[in-house]
XYZ file of C-alpha atoms in Angstrom:
356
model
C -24.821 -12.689 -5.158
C -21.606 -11.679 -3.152
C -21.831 -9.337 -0.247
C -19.034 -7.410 0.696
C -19.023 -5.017 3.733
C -16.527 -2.525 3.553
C -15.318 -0.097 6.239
C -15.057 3.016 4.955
C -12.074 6.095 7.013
C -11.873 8.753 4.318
C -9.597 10.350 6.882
C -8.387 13.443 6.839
C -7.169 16.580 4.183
C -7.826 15.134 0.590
C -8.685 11.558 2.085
C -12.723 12.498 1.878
C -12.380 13.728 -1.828
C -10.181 10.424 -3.058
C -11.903 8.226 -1.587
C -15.248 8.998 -2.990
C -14.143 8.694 -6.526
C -12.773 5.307 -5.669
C -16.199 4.410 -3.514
C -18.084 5.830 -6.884
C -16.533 3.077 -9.137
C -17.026 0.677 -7.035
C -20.485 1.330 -6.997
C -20.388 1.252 -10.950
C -18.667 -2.588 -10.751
C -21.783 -3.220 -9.176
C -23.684 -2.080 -11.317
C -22.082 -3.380 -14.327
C -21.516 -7.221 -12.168
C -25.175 -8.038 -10.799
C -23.464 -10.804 -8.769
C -21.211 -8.225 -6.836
C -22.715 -5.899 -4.074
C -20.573 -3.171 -1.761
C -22.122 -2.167 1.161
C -20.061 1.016 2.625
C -19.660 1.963 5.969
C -18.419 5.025 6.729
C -15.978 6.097 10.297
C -15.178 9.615 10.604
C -11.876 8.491 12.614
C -8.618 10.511 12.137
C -6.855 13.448 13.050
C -9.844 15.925 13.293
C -11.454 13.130 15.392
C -8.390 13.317 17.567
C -8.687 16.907 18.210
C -12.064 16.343 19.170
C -12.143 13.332 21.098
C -8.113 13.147 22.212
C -8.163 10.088 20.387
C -7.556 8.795 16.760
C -10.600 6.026 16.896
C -13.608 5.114 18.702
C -12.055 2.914 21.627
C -13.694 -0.683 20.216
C -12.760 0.786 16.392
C -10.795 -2.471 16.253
C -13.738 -4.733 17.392
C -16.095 -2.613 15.135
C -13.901 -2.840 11.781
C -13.200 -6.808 12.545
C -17.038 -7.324 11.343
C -16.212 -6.110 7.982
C -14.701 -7.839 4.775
C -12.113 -4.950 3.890
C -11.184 -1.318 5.028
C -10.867 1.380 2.572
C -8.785 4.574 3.571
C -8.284 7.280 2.690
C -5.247 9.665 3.899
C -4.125 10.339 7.870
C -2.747 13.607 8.521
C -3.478 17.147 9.898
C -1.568 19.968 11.152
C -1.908 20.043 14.955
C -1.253 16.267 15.178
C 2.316 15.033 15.762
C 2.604 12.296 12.761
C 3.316 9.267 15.253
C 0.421 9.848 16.727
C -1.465 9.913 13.122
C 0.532 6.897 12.170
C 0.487 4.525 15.358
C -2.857 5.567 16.828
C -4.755 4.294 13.206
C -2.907 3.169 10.554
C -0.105 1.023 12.868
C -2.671 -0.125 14.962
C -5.008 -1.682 12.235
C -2.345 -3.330 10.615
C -1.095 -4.780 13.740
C -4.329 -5.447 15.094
C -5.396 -7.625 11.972
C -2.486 -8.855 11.225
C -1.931 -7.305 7.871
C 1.982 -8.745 7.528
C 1.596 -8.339 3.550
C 2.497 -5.114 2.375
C 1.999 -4.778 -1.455
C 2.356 -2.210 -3.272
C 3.174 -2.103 -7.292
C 5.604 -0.397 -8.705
C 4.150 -0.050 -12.765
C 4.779 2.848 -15.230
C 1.367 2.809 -16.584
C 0.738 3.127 -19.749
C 0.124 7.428 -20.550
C 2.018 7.939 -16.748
C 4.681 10.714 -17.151
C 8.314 8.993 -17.537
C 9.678 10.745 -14.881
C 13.274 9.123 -15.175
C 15.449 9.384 -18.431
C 15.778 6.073 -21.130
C 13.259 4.039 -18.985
C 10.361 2.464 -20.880
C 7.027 1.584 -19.577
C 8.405 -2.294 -20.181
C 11.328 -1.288 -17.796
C 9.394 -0.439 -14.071
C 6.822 -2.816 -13.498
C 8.298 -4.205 -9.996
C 5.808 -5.286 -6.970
C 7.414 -4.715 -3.909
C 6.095 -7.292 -0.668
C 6.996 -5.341 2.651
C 7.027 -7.187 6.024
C 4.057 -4.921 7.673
C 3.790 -6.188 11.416
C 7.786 -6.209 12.660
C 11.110 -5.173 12.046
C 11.758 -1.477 12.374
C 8.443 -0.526 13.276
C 7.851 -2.487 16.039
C 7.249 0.275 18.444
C 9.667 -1.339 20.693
C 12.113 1.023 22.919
C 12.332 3.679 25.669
C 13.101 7.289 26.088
C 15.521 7.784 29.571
C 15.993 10.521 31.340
C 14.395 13.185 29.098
C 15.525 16.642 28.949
C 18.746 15.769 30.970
C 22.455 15.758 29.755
C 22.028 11.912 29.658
C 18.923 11.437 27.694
C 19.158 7.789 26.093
C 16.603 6.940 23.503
C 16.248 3.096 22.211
C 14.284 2.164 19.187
C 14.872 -2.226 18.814
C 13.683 -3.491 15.958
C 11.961 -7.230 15.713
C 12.875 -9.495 13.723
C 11.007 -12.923 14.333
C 11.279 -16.530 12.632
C 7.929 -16.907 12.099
C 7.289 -13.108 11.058
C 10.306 -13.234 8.344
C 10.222 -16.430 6.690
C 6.189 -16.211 6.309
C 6.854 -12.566 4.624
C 9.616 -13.968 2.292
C 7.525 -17.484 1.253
C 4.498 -14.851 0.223
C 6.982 -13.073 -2.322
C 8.631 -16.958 -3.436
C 4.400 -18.245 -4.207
C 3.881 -14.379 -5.813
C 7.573 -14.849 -7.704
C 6.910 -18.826 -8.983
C 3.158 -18.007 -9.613
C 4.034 -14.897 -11.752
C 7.497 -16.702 -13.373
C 9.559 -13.795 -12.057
C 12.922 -13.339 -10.226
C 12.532 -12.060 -6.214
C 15.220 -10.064 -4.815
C 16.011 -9.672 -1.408
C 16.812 -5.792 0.290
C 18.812 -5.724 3.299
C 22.004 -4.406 5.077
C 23.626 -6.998 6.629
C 26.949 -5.484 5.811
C 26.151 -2.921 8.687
C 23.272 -4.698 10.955
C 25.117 -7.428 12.069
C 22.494 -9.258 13.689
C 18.859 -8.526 12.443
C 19.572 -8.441 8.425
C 22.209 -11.350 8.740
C 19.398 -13.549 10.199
C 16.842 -11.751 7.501
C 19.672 -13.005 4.554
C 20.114 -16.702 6.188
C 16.277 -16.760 6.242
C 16.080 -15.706 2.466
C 19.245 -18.259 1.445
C 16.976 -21.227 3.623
C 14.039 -20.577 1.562
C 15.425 -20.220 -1.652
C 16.616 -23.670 -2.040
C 12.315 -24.745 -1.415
C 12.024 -22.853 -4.764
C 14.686 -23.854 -7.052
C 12.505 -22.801 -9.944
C 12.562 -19.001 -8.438
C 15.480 -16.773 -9.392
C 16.647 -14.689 -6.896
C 18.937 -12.149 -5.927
C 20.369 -10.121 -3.076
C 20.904 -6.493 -2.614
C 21.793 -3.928 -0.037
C 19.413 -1.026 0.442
C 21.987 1.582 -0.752
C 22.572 -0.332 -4.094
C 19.113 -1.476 -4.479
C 18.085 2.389 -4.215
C 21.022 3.448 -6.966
C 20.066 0.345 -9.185
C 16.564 1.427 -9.031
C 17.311 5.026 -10.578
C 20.025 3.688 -12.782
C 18.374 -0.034 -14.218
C 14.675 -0.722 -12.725
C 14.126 -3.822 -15.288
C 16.463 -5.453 -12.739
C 13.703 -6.020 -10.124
C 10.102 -7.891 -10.639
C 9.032 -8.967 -7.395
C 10.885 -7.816 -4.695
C 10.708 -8.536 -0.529
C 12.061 -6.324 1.852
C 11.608 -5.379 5.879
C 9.254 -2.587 6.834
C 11.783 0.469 6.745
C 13.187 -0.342 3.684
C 9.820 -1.083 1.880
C 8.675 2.122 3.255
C 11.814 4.167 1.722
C 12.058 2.454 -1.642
C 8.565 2.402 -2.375
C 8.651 6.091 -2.345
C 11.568 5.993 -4.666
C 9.817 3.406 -6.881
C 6.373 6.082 -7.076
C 8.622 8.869 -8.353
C 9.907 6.779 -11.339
C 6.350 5.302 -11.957
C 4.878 8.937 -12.213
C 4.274 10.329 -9.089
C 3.079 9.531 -5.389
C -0.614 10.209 -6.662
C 0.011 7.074 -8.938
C 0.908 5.164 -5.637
C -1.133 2.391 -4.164
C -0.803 -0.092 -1.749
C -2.404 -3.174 0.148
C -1.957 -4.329 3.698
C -3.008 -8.096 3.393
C -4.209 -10.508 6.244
C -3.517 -13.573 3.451
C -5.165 -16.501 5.336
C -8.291 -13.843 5.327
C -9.059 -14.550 9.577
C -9.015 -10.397 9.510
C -9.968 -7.860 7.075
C -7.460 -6.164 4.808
C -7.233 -2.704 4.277
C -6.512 -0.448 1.163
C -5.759 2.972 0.586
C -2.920 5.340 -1.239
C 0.158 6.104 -0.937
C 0.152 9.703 -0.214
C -0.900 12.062 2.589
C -3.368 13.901 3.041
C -2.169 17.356 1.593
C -3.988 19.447 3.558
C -2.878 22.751 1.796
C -4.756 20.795 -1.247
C -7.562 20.149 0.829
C -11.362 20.794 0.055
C -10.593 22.548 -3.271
C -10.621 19.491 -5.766
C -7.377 19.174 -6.321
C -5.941 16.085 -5.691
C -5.140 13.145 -7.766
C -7.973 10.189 -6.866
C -5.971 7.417 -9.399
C -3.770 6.000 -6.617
C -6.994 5.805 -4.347
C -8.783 4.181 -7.232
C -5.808 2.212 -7.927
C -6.175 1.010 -4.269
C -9.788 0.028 -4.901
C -8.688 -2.507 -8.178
C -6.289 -4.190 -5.126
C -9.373 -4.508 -2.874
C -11.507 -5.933 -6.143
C -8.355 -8.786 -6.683
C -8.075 -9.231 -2.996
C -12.427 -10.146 -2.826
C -11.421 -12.357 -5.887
C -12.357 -10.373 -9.125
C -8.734 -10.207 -10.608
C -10.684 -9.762 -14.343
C -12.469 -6.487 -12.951
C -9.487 -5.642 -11.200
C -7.315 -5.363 -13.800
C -9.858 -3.703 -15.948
C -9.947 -0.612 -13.101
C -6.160 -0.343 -14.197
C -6.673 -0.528 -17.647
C -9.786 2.567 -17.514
C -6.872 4.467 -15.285
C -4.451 3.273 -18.313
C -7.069 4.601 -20.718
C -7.363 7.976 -18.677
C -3.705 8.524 -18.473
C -3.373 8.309 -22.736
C -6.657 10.222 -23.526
C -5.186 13.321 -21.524
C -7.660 15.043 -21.075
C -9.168 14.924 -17.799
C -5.767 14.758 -15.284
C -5.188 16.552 -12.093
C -2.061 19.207 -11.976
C 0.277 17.187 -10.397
C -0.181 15.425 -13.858
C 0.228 18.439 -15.946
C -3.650 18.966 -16.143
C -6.233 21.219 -15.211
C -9.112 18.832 -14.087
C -10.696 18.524 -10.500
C -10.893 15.116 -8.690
C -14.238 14.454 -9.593
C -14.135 14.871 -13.353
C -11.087 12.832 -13.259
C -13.205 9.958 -11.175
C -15.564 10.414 -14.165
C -13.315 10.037 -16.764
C -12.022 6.290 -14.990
C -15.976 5.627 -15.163
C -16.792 6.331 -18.711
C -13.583 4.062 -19.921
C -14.146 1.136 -17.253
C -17.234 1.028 -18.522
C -16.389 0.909 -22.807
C -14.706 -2.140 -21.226
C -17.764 -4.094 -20.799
C-alpha cells in the first residue's frame, strides 16, 4: 500500500467547486487501485483568508505543507485583493519556497475539445511547454523610488542564473530524448541583450550533450505567430517564466479553452512537494453557482497521479476526460453545454471507470 498525503487550498471563487470533482476521482483511483491511498488535507488559505487575517497563509503554511507529498489547488483570486498580493503571497511563495523550477503544462487538443483555430487537427497541437518557475522575470527583484513625485523610478531586474537556466533547459533535453521529440527554445535576445543572449548560449552549450535531440530557436514574437499559424511545429518546448506564462495562455485557446488548461509546478529531485492545480482563475462572477469547468482541475489531478508514479492511471484520467469531451453530453457552457460542475465530475467517473 502507498500513502500519499496531499495538501489540499481549494482557494478562492470556483477553486472550492473544481477542486472537489478532481479530489472525488481521486478518491475513485483508490478505490478502483487497492494499493493506492489519498489522504486529503484541507487549508482554507487565500484571498478571503487575507481579508480576514491580513494575510494570504497561516505564517508556518510553508513548514506545514513541507510534511506533505503534493499540494492540490485550486484557484487564487478575489475582488478586494490586489492580484500581486494573490499571486506572491501563495502561489509565488510555494513555488519558491519548494523549489518547484519545473513548470509543465501541456498543450493537447483533446480528442472531442472544440477546434478553436481554423485547419488545425487534433494531431497538429499536442506541444508540452517546460517553464523556468523560480527566476527570470519573476524574481521579485527591484524598487519603487520616490513615489508619487515627478521623479518616480520603478526597477523590475530579472534573474537569470547558471545553475537556474541550464537545470530548466536539461529537464526539457531528458523530456525531448525520452519522448523522441524536437525542443525549441523561446527567447528575445534580439532585444535583451544580456539576459536572453546568455539564456541562447546556455541552450547552444547544451544542445551539443544531446546530439540525438532536435532543436530549434525562436523569438517570442514569432514563436507566438507560428503558434496561431503552424502549431505541429513545436513538441516540447522550454522557455523563461514570462514567456511560458504568455504563450501558455495562447497555447489553451487553441487547445479549447483555459478550462482545458492544466499545469504542474515540479520539485524533480522530489526533496519538496509539488503542487498542481489549473490554469484559470477563480471567476468569481461564476462563483458558487456550478458553473465552472472542473476538466482542467481534473486534468491537474492525472499530473499529480504521473508525478506519485502511476503514469497508466494517469493517462487513463485523460482518456475518461477524452471520453467526456466526445460523448457531449454532460459539458459546462464555456463548452457549449448546459451541465453543472458536478455532473460533469460524474460523467469523468463513470468513463474512468469503463476503463478498468
Amino acid at each position: 500500500m502507498n500513502k500519499f498525503d496531499i495538501a489540499v487550498i481549494p482557494g478562492d471563487g470556483i477553486g472550492p467547486e473544481v477542486i472537489a470533482e478532481g479530489v472525488k476521482l481521486l478518491r475513485v483511483l483508490s478505490e478502483i487501485d487497492k494499493t493506492i491511498e489519498f489522504n486529503f488535507s484541507y487549508f482554507p488559505w487565500g484571498c478571503e483568508y487575507y481579508l480576514k487575517h491580513g494575510k494570504m497563509m497561516a505564517d508556518d503554511g510553508i513548514e506545514q505543507l513541507s510534511k506533505f507529498d503534493a499540494i492540490y489547488l485550486g484557484a487564487v483570486g478575489y475582488p478586494g485583493v490586489p492580484d500581486h498580493i494573490s499571486l506572491w503571497d501563495l502561489l509565488l511563495i510555494i513555488r519558491q519556497s519548494f523549489d518547484q523550477y519545473v513548470n509543465l503544462r501541456p498543450i493537447r487538443l483533446l480528442n472531442g475539445a472544440p477546434k478553436r483555430l481554423i485547419g488545425a487537427e487534433q494531431k497538429d497541437i499536442q506541444m508540452t511547454f517546460v517553464r523556468e518557475n523560480s527566476e527570470g522575470e519573476y524574481s521579485g527583484i527591484g524598487n519603487h523610488l520616490y513615489k508619487g513625485k515627478p521623479e518616480e523610478v520603478v526597477i523590475q531586474n530579472s534573474i537569470f542564473s547558471r545553475r537556474g537556466t541550464e537545470r530548466i533547459m536539461r529537464y526539457a533535453f531528458e523530456l525531448a530524448r525520452k519522448e523522441k521529440k524536437s525542443l525549441t527554445s523561446i527567447s528575445k535576445a534580439n532585444a535583451l541583450n544580456h539576459s536572453m543572449v546568455f539564456w541562447d548560449a546556455v541552450f547552444d552549450e547544451l544542445s551539443e550533450e544531446y546530439p540525438d535531440v532536435a532543436t530549434h530557436s525562436y523569438l517570442v514574437d514569432a514563436a507566438a505567430m507560428l503558434m496561431l499559424t503552424n502549431p505541429k511545429r513545436f513538441e516540447i518546448v522550454v522557455t523563461t517564466n514570462l514567456f511560458g506564462d504568455i504563450l501558455t495562455d495562447v497555447g489553451a485557446a487553441i487547445a479549447g479553452g483555459i478550462g482545458l488548461a492544466t499545469g504542474a509546478n515540479i520539485n524533480p529531485e522530489g526533496k519538496f512537494p509539488s503542487m498542481f492545480e489549473p490554469v484559470h482563475g477563480s471567476a468569481p462572477d461564476i462563483a458558487h453557482q456550478q458553473k465552472a469547468n472542473p476538466l482542467a482541475t481534473i486534468w491537474s489531478a492525472a499530473q499529480m497521479v504521473e508525478h506519485l508514479g502511476y503514469p497508466e492511471h494517469s493517462e487513463n484520467i485523460i482518456q475518461a476526460i477524452e471520453l467526456t469531451l466526445q460523448e457531449g453530453k454532460f459539458l459546462t457552457k464555456d463548452l457549449n453545454g448546459a451541465s453543472s460542475t458536478n455532473e460533469v465530475g460524474d460523467a469523468v467517473i463513470r468513463h474512468f471507470k469503463s476503463l478498468y
